[in-house]
mmCIF file of C-alpha atoms in Angstrom:
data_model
loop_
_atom_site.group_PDB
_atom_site.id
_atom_site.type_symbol
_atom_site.label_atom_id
_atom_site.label_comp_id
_atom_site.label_asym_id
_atom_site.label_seq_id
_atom_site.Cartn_x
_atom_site.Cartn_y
_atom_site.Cartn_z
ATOM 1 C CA UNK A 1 -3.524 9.685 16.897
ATOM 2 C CA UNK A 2 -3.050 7.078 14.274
ATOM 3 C CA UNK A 3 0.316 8.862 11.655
ATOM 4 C CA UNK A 4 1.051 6.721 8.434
ATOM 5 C CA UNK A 5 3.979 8.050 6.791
ATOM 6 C CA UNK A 6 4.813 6.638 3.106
ATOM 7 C CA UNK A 7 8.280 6.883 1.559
ATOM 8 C CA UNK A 8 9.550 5.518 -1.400
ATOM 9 C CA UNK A 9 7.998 6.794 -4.485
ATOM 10 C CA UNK A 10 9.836 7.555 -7.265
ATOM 11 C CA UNK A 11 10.394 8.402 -11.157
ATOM 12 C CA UNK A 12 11.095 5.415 -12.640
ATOM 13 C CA UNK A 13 11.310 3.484 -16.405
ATOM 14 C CA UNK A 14 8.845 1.091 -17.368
ATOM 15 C CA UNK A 15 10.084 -2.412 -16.528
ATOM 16 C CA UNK A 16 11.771 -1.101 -13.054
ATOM 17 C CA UNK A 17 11.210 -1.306 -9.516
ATOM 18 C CA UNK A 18 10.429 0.141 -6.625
ATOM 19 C CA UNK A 19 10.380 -0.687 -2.933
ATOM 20 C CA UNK A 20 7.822 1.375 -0.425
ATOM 21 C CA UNK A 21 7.748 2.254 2.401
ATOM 22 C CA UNK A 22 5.226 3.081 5.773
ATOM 23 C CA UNK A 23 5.989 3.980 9.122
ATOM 24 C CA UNK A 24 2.936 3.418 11.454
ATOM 25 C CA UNK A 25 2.203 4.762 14.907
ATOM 26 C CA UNK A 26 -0.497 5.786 16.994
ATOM 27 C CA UNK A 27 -1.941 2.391 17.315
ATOM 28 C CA UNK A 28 -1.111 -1.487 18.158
ATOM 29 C CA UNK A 29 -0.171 -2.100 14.508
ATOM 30 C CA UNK A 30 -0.024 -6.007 15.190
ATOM 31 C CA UNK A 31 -3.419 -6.302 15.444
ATOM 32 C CA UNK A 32 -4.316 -4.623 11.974
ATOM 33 C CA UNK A 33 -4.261 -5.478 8.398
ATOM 34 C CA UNK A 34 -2.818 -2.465 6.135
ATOM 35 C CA UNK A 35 -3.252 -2.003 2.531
ATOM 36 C CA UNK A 36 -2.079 -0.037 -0.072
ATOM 37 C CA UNK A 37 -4.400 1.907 -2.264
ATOM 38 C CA UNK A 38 -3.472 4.044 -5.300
ATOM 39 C CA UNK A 39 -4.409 7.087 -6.974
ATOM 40 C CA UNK A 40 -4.061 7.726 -10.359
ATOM 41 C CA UNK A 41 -4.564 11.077 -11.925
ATOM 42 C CA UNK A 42 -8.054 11.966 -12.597
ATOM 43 C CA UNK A 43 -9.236 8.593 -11.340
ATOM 44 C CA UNK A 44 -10.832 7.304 -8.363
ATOM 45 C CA UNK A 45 -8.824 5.247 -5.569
ATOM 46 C CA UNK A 46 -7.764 1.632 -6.387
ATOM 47 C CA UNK A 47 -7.209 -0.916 -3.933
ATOM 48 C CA UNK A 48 -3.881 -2.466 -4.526
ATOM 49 C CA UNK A 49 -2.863 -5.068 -1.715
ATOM 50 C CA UNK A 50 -3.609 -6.020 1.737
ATOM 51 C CA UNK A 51 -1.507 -8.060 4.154
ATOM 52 C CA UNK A 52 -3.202 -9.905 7.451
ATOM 53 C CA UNK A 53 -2.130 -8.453 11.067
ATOM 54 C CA UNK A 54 0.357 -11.062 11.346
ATOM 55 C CA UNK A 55 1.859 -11.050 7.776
ATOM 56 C CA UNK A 56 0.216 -14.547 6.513
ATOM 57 C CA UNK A 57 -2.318 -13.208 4.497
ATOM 58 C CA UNK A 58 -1.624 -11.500 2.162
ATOM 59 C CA UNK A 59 -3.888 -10.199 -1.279
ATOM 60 C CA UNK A 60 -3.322 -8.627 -4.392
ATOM 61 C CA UNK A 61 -5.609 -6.297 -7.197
ATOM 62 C CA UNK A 62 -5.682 -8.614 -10.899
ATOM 63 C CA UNK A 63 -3.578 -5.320 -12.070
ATOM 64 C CA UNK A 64 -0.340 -5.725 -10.106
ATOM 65 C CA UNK A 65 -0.715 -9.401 -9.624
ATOM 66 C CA UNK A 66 2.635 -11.283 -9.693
ATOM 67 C CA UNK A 67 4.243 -7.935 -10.153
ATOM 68 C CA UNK A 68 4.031 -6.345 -6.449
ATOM 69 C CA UNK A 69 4.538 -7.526 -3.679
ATOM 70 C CA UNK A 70 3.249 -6.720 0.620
ATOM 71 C CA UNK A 71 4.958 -7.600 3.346
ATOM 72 C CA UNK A 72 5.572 -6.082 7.038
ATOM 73 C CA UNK A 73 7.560 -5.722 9.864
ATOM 74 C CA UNK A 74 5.821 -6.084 12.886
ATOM 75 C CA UNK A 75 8.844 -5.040 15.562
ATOM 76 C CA UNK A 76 9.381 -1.608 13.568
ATOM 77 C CA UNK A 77 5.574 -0.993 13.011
ATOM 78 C CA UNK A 78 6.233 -0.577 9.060
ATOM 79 C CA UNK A 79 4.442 -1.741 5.656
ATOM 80 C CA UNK A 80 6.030 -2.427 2.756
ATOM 81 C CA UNK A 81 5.301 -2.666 -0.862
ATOM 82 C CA UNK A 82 7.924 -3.957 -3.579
ATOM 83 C CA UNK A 83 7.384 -2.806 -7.094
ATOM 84 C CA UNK A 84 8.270 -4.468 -9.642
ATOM 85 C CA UNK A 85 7.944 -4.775 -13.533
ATOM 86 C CA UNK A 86 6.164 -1.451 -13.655
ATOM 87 C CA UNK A 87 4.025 0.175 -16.301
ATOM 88 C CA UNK A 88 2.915 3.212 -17.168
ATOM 89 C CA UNK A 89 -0.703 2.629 -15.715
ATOM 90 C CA UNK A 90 0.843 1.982 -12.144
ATOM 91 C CA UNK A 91 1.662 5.456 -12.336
ATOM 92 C CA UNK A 92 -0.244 7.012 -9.136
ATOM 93 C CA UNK A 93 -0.170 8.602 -5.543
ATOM 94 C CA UNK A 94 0.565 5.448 -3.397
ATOM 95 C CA UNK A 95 -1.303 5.290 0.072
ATOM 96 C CA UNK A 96 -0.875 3.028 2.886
ATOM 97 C CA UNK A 97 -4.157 2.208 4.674
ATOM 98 C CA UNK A 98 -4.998 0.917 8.294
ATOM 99 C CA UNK A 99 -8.188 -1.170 8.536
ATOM 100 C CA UNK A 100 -11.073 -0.938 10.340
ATOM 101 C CA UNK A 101 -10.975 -4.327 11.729
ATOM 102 C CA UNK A 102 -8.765 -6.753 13.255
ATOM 103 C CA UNK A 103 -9.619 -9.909 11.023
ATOM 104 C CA UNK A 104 -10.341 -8.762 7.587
ATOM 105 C CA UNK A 105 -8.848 -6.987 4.443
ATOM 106 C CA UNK A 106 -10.953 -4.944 2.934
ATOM 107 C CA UNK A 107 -10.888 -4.867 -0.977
ATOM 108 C CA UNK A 108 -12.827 -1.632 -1.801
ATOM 109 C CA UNK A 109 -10.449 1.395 -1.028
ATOM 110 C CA UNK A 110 -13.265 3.487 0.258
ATOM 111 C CA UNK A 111 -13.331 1.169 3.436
ATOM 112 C CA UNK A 112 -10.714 2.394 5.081
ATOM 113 C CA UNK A 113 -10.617 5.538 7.717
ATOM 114 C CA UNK A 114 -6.818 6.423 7.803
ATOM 115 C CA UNK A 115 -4.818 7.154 4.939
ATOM 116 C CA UNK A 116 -1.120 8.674 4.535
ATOM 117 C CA UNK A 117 -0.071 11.194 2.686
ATOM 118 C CA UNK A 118 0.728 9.597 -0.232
ATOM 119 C CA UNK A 119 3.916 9.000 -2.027
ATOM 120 C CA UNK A 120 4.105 9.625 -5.393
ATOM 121 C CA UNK A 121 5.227 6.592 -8.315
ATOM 122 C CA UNK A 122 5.925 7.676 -11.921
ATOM 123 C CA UNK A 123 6.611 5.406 -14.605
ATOM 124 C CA UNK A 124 7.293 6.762 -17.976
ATOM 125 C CA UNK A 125 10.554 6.616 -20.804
#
């Protein structure tokens, strides 16, 4: 049974930073890309970033662009996502997603079957 567990999420000013987490299992997490998708309230989901199986790859939404950062740890099965300069629009339920296949990141959030439960990231004053 795939199990993606997020941790991390936080209250936080705007202009701080964040680092979170996902523990994967259930599956041979070397062989998939993950993402992170977001959930703001009232809105739909937003794909955020996407790293490739091996860690290479790695993509980003316009809106957190050269403010976030994905990477991964292979050996402990884990996903990470490093937040930084944050507004109040990143404010959201952050997911971490497994993809459907081996060789591509999908960019629309809808794409993907598994889903955590979310950790939650507030940024306001």
């Amino acid at each position: 049974e795939v199990q993606l567990v997020e941790s991390g999420g936080n209250w936080v000013q705007p202009g701080g930073s964040l680092r979170l987490s996902c523990a994967a299992s259930g599956f041979t997490f070397s062989n998939y890309p993950m993402s992170w998708v977001r959930q703001a309230p009232g809105q739909g989901l937003e794909w955020v970033s996407g790293i490739s199986s091996g860690g290479t790859t790695t993509a980003y939404a316009d809106s957190v662009k050269g403010r976030f950062t994905i990477s991964r740890d292979n050996d402990k099965n884990t996903v990470f996502l490093h937040l930084t300069s944050l507004k109040t629009e990143d404010t959201a339920m952050y997911y971490c997603a497994k993809a459907e296949s081996r060789y591509a990141i999908p960019h629309d959030p809808y794409d993907y079957s598994y889903r955590g439960q979310g950790t939650q990231v507030t940024v306001s004053s």
